[in-house]
Amino acid sequence: MKDLPLARLVIAGDRSSRRRLLGIVAGVMVGITVFLMLAAASQAFGERSRRSTWNQPVSANPTYLEPDTVLTPATAAIASTTDYYEGRVITIMLVAATPDTSVRVPGSDVVPRPGQYLASPALAELIDSAPADQLGERYGEQVGALSNDAVEGPDSLVAVIGADQSQVLGRQGPGMPPPQVVTELVGHDYASQVWQIVAAIGAIATLVPVLLLIAIVTDLGAAQRAERFATLRLIGATPGQVARIAAAETAATTLLGALLGVGAYLALIPAAARIVINSSRFFPHDLLASPAVIAASVLGTTLG
């Protein structure tokens, strides 16, 4: 007796069998969609933090700016503060450096001199749309833009303003670190190790129900399925044929559900990226899981 006719008998035998298989496909699809979104979001939070914290450097042994500090080409003086326009918060970093400084501003090849500034794309758009005497003239001459690699998201309002050392020394925003002397500007993934642990625990706590959902739906109608396979044995199917049909049915339904889940996840990225956390929405690419993660989720579900 051939495997294919037997498989067709199992799959298309009656309406309840088809409903069971559709339920498995739907459940796996939902599980994969949620899993990939959570995996991508977990990675995105660290990347967003790294892109948004370089202007507030954290060091175990910071060098604070003093009135008698002498800057060298390898150092720069910075101070972080905030500005406001129509209720919107603008993150400001003042920077003072020598003309030949080796310190680089993330997202730009330019270190602004006094009277110059760099703006994030969202801030540059806001400045263009606002009256010059209300916003644009506050910072001087714009000499460049910060790339998306240096901002938390598409709505982030960030400016890097060139200043002299005395201006930097006199500026410190509420809750911001005192003016510092730095050799590089690098962000960090999380504000502290505690936040990283909390994020990991939250991801695991959310992931467990997803894995349980996939496990439950793949076992839908187990008793009915066992009876149907017992019927196949009665009509002459060998144990090997029954095992192959059972494996093929499980693999086919979970593979279809996983592929549909990947499609649903990709389709939902633009909508999920509109969620605002902290200062901005997400960039869509922040929520795009790596091909390796997507492939592993599909293969793991199908072969598991």
Short mmCIF file of C-alpha atoms in Angstrom, two decimals:
data_model
loop_
_atom_site.label_atom_id
_atom_site.label_comp_id
_atom_site.label_asym_id
_atom_site.label_seq_id
_atom_site.Cartn_x
_atom_site.Cartn_y
_atom_site.Cartn_z
CA MET A 1 0.00 0.00 0.00
CA LYS A 2 1.42 3.36 -1.05
CA ASP A 3 2.11 6.14 1.46
CA LEU A 4 0.44 8.93 -0.57
CA PRO A 5 -3.09 7.49 -0.67
CA LEU A 6 -2.85 6.71 3.02
CA ALA A 7 -1.68 10.25 3.79
CA ARG A 8 -4.58 11.68 1.78
CA LEU A 9 -6.95 9.51 3.75
CA VAL A 10 -5.57 10.84 7.04
CA ILE A 11 -5.51 14.50 6.02
CA ALA A 12 -8.74 14.74 4.04
CA GLY A 13 -10.67 12.02 5.77
CA ASP A 14 -13.30 14.28 7.29
CA ARG A 15 -14.06 17.85 8.27
CA SER A 16 -12.84 17.46 11.85
CA SER A 17 -9.42 16.31 10.61
CA ARG A 18 -9.12 19.34 8.38
CA ARG A 19 -10.16 21.64 11.22
CA ARG A 20 -7.53 20.05 13.44
CA LEU A 21 -4.79 20.61 10.87
CA LEU A 22 -5.90 24.19 10.24
CA GLY A 23 -5.87 24.78 14.00
CA ILE A 24 -2.29 23.53 14.19
CA VAL A 25 -1.24 25.77 11.27
CA ALA A 26 -2.93 28.81 12.82
CA GLY A 27 -1.46 28.18 16.26
CA VAL A 28 2.07 27.73 14.93
CA MET A 29 1.66 30.85 12.79
CA VAL A 30 0.68 32.95 15.81
CA GLY A 31 3.48 31.47 17.91
CA ILE A 32 6.17 32.15 15.30
CA THR A 33 4.87 35.67 14.67
CA VAL A 34 5.02 36.58 18.36
CA PHE A 35 8.37 34.83 18.87
CA LEU A 36 10.09 36.66 16.01
CA MET A 37 8.66 40.01 17.09
CA LEU A 38 9.87 39.47 20.66
CA ALA A 39 13.30 38.32 19.51
CA ALA A 40 13.71 41.34 17.25
CA ALA A 41 12.41 43.76 19.90
CA SER A 42 14.80 42.37 22.51
CA GLN A 43 17.70 43.07 20.19
CA ALA A 44 16.29 46.47 19.18
CA PHE A 45 16.15 47.85 22.73
CA GLY A 46 19.89 47.39 23.15
CA GLU A 47 20.66 48.94 19.77
CA ARG A 48 18.36 51.91 20.42
CA SER A 49 20.02 52.50 23.77
CA ARG A 50 23.46 52.39 22.19
CA ARG A 51 22.42 54.92 19.54
CA SER A 52 20.90 57.31 22.07
CA THR A 53 23.41 57.26 24.97
CA TRP A 54 26.68 58.23 23.29
CA ASN A 55 26.00 61.86 24.25
CA GLN A 56 25.78 60.87 27.93
CA PRO A 57 28.93 58.78 28.37
CA VAL A 58 29.18 56.48 31.36
CA SER A 59 32.59 55.62 32.75
CA ALA A 60 33.82 53.92 35.90
CA ASN A 61 36.44 56.66 36.26
CA PRO A 62 35.15 59.78 34.49
CA THR A 63 37.38 62.80 33.96
CA TYR A 64 35.39 65.89 34.82
CA LEU A 65 36.08 69.16 33.10
CA GLU A 66 37.88 71.74 35.26
CA PRO A 67 38.60 75.44 34.58
CA ASP A 68 42.30 74.67 34.11
CA THR A 69 41.80 71.60 31.89
CA VAL A 70 43.90 71.72 28.73
CA LEU A 71 42.33 69.89 25.78
CA THR A 72 44.55 67.90 23.44
CA PRO A 73 43.86 66.53 19.95
CA ALA A 74 42.92 63.22 21.61
CA THR A 75 40.29 64.73 23.91
CA ALA A 76 37.10 66.76 23.80
CA ALA A 77 35.01 68.47 26.46
CA ILE A 78 31.28 67.70 26.45
CA ALA A 79 28.20 68.63 28.44
CA SER A 80 24.70 67.22 28.04
CA THR A 81 21.54 69.23 28.57
CA THR A 82 18.04 69.63 27.19
CA ASP A 83 16.12 72.28 25.32
CA TYR A 84 12.40 72.63 24.60
CA TYR A 85 10.26 73.75 21.71
CA GLU A 86 6.46 73.69 21.88
CA GLY A 87 6.54 71.03 24.57
CA ARG A 88 8.96 68.78 22.71
CA VAL A 89 12.26 67.82 24.35
CA ILE A 90 15.48 68.37 22.40
CA THR A 91 18.59 66.53 23.61
CA ILE A 92 21.61 68.81 23.42
CA MET A 93 25.30 67.99 23.64
CA LEU A 94 27.81 70.83 23.73
CA VAL A 95 31.27 69.90 22.50
CA ALA A 96 34.56 71.78 22.67
CA ALA A 97 37.61 70.39 20.93
CA THR A 98 40.81 71.41 19.23
CA PRO A 99 40.66 71.91 15.43
CA ASP A 100 42.67 68.71 14.90
CA THR A 101 40.74 66.57 17.38
CA SER A 102 40.58 62.83 16.82
CA VAL A 103 37.33 62.51 18.77
CA ARG A 104 34.47 61.70 16.42
CA VAL A 105 30.78 62.47 16.77
CA PRO A 106 28.73 59.32 16.03
CA GLY A 107 26.73 59.64 12.84
CA SER A 108 28.85 62.43 11.37
CA ASP A 109 32.31 63.17 10.03
CA VAL A 110 32.11 66.73 11.36
CA VAL A 111 32.92 68.04 14.84
CA PRO A 112 31.11 71.41 15.02
CA ARG A 113 33.10 74.49 15.96
CA PRO A 114 31.67 77.30 18.14
CA GLY A 115 28.63 78.77 16.39
CA GLN A 116 27.95 75.55 14.45
CA TYR A 117 25.76 72.54 15.11
CA LEU A 118 24.71 69.12 13.86
CA ALA A 119 21.06 68.09 13.93
CA SER A 120 19.23 64.79 13.82
CA PRO A 121 16.94 64.34 10.79
CA ALA A 122 13.80 64.98 12.87
CA LEU A 123 15.29 68.11 14.45
CA ALA A 124 16.47 69.42 11.07
CA GLU A 125 12.93 68.99 9.74
CA LEU A 126 11.49 70.74 12.80
CA ILE A 127 13.93 73.65 12.42
CA ASP A 128 13.02 74.03 8.74
CA SER A 129 9.32 74.18 9.60
CA ALA A 130 9.65 76.57 12.56
CA PRO A 131 10.25 80.33 12.41
CA ALA A 132 14.00 80.94 12.45
CA ASP A 133 13.83 83.32 15.39
CA GLN A 134 12.03 80.70 17.49
CA LEU A 135 14.32 77.71 16.98
CA GLY A 136 16.92 77.73 14.22
CA GLU A 137 18.81 80.76 15.49
CA ARG A 138 19.31 79.19 18.92
CA TYR A 139 22.13 76.93 17.80
CA GLY A 140 24.01 78.81 15.06
CA GLU A 141 24.83 77.44 11.61
CA GLN A 142 23.95 73.88 10.73
CA VAL A 143 27.03 72.20 9.23
CA GLY A 144 25.77 68.65 8.99
CA ALA A 145 23.23 66.06 10.03
CA LEU A 146 23.42 63.09 12.34
CA SER A 147 22.73 59.82 10.57
CA ASN A 148 20.16 57.29 11.77
CA ASP A 149 23.02 55.36 13.37
CA ALA A 150 23.30 58.09 16.02
CA VAL A 151 19.66 58.57 17.05
CA GLU A 152 17.20 56.41 18.95
CA GLY A 153 14.51 56.58 16.29
CA PRO A 154 12.99 58.65 13.49
CA ASP A 155 11.38 61.14 15.92
CA SER A 156 14.45 61.80 18.08
CA LEU A 157 15.38 65.47 18.44
CA VAL A 158 19.13 65.68 18.98
CA ALA A 159 21.64 68.50 18.44
CA VAL A 160 25.42 68.58 18.82
CA ILE A 161 26.48 72.18 19.32
CA GLY A 162 30.03 73.45 19.00
CA ALA A 163 31.18 75.59 21.92
CA ASP A 164 34.27 76.87 23.63
CA GLN A 165 35.56 75.31 26.80
CA SER A 166 34.06 77.91 29.12
CA GLN A 167 30.58 77.39 27.63
CA VAL A 168 30.82 73.65 28.15
CA LEU A 169 32.01 74.14 31.72
CA GLY A 170 28.95 76.22 32.55
CA ARG A 171 26.33 73.81 31.18
CA GLN A 172 24.82 70.81 32.90
CA GLY A 173 21.25 69.69 32.31
CA PRO A 174 18.97 68.37 35.06
CA GLY A 175 19.81 64.75 35.78
CA MET A 176 22.73 64.86 33.38
CA PRO A 177 26.34 64.04 34.31
CA PRO A 178 28.72 66.98 34.94
CA PRO A 179 30.80 68.23 31.99
CA GLN A 180 33.44 65.66 31.11
CA VAL A 181 36.63 65.23 29.14
CA VAL A 182 36.35 62.25 26.80
CA THR A 183 38.49 60.48 24.24
CA GLU A 184 35.57 58.85 22.44
CA LEU A 185 31.79 58.97 22.29
CA VAL A 186 30.30 55.49 22.58
CA GLY A 187 26.81 54.48 23.69
CA HIS A 188 25.92 51.55 25.91
CA ASP A 189 23.32 48.83 25.42
CA TYR A 190 21.52 49.31 28.74
CA ALA A 191 21.61 51.92 31.49
CA SER A 192 22.93 49.29 33.89
CA GLN A 193 23.37 45.56 34.28
CA VAL A 194 20.17 45.52 36.35
CA TRP A 195 18.20 46.82 33.35
CA GLN A 196 19.77 44.13 31.18
CA ILE A 197 18.75 41.42 33.64
CA VAL A 198 15.21 42.82 33.89
CA ALA A 199 14.95 42.89 30.07
CA ALA A 200 16.13 39.27 29.85
CA ILE A 201 13.66 38.12 32.51
CA GLY A 202 10.83 39.98 30.77
CA ALA A 203 11.69 38.40 27.41
CA ILE A 204 11.77 34.91 28.94
CA ALA A 205 8.51 35.46 30.81
CA THR A 206 6.82 36.53 27.59
CA LEU A 207 8.40 33.79 25.53
CA VAL A 208 7.30 30.87 27.73
CA PRO A 209 3.56 31.21 26.89
CA VAL A 210 4.46 31.38 23.19
CA LEU A 211 6.39 28.11 23.40
CA LEU A 212 3.54 26.53 25.36
CA LEU A 213 1.09 27.66 22.67
CA ILE A 214 3.16 26.00 19.94
CA ALA A 215 3.47 22.80 22.01
CA ILE A 216 -0.27 22.70 22.71
CA VAL A 217 -1.47 23.33 19.18
CA THR A 218 0.86 20.73 17.68
CA ASP A 219 -0.81 18.18 19.95
CA LEU A 220 -4.35 19.15 18.95
CA GLY A 221 -6.63 16.18 18.41
CA ALA A 222 -3.99 13.68 19.57
CA ALA A 223 -6.60 11.07 20.51
CA GLN A 224 -8.45 11.41 17.21
CA ARG A 225 -5.16 11.24 15.36
CA ALA A 226 -4.16 8.06 17.19
CA GLU A 227 -7.48 6.43 16.28
CA ARG A 228 -7.04 7.33 12.64
CA PHE A 229 -3.56 5.84 12.54
CA ALA A 230 -4.87 2.71 14.26
CA THR A 231 -7.44 2.46 11.47
CA LEU A 232 -4.63 2.62 8.92
CA ARG A 233 -2.96 -0.32 10.64
CA LEU A 234 -6.22 -2.27 10.41
CA ILE A 235 -6.49 -1.73 6.66
CA GLY A 236 -2.98 -2.97 6.04
CA ALA A 237 -0.55 -0.08 6.63
CA THR A 238 2.79 -1.15 8.02
CA PRO A 239 4.24 0.41 11.20
CA GLY A 240 6.87 2.11 9.04
CA GLN A 241 4.23 3.65 6.79
CA VAL A 242 2.24 4.93 9.78
CA ALA A 243 5.37 6.47 11.29
CA ARG A 244 6.31 8.17 8.01
CA ILE A 245 2.79 9.54 7.51
CA ALA A 246 2.65 10.84 11.09
CA ALA A 247 6.02 12.55 10.71
CA ALA A 248 5.10 14.02 7.33
CA GLU A 249 1.78 15.36 8.63
CA THR A 250 3.43 17.04 11.60
CA ALA A 251 6.28 18.45 9.51
CA ALA A 252 3.98 19.76 6.76
CA THR A 253 1.54 21.50 9.09
CA THR A 254 4.22 23.04 11.31
CA LEU A 255 6.30 24.13 8.30
CA LEU A 256 3.26 25.78 6.69
CA GLY A 257 2.36 27.47 10.00
CA ALA A 258 5.95 28.64 10.51
CA LEU A 259 6.20 30.10 6.99
CA LEU A 260 2.87 31.87 7.41
CA GLY A 261 4.10 33.14 10.77
CA VAL A 262 7.23 34.59 9.14
CA GLY A 263 5.03 36.29 6.54
CA ALA A 264 2.71 37.70 9.20
CA TYR A 265 5.68 38.92 11.25
CA LEU A 266 7.21 40.74 8.27
CA ALA A 267 3.82 42.27 7.42
CA LEU A 268 3.36 43.55 10.98
CA ILE A 269 6.78 45.25 11.25
CA PRO A 270 5.60 48.64 9.86
CA ALA A 271 2.71 48.73 12.35
CA ALA A 272 4.86 47.61 15.29
CA ALA A 273 7.51 50.20 14.40
CA ARG A 274 4.95 52.97 15.06
CA ILE A 275 4.95 52.18 18.79
CA VAL A 276 6.59 55.06 20.67
CA ILE A 277 9.03 54.17 23.45
CA ASN A 278 11.11 56.86 25.14
CA SER A 279 11.70 59.61 22.59
CA SER A 280 10.66 57.95 19.37
CA ARG A 281 9.10 55.25 17.29
CA PHE A 282 11.25 52.40 16.03
CA PHE A 283 13.06 52.32 12.74
CA PRO A 284 11.48 49.39 10.83
CA HIS A 285 14.87 47.73 10.45
CA ASP A 286 15.18 47.67 14.27
CA LEU A 287 12.42 45.08 14.38
CA LEU A 288 13.80 42.92 11.59
CA ALA A 289 15.22 39.69 12.99
CA SER A 290 18.35 38.30 11.40
CA PRO A 291 17.98 35.65 8.67
CA ALA A 292 19.66 33.18 11.02
CA VAL A 293 17.03 33.71 13.72
CA ILE A 294 14.19 33.41 11.21
CA ALA A 295 15.64 30.24 9.67
CA ALA A 296 16.31 28.72 13.11
CA SER A 297 12.73 29.41 14.24
CA VAL A 298 11.28 27.77 11.14
CA LEU A 299 13.58 24.74 11.28
CA GLY A 300 13.27 24.37 15.05
CA THR A 301 9.48 24.38 14.87
CA THR A 302 9.33 22.00 11.91
CA LEU A 303 11.89 19.52 13.22
CA GLY A 304 10.91 19.87 16.87
#
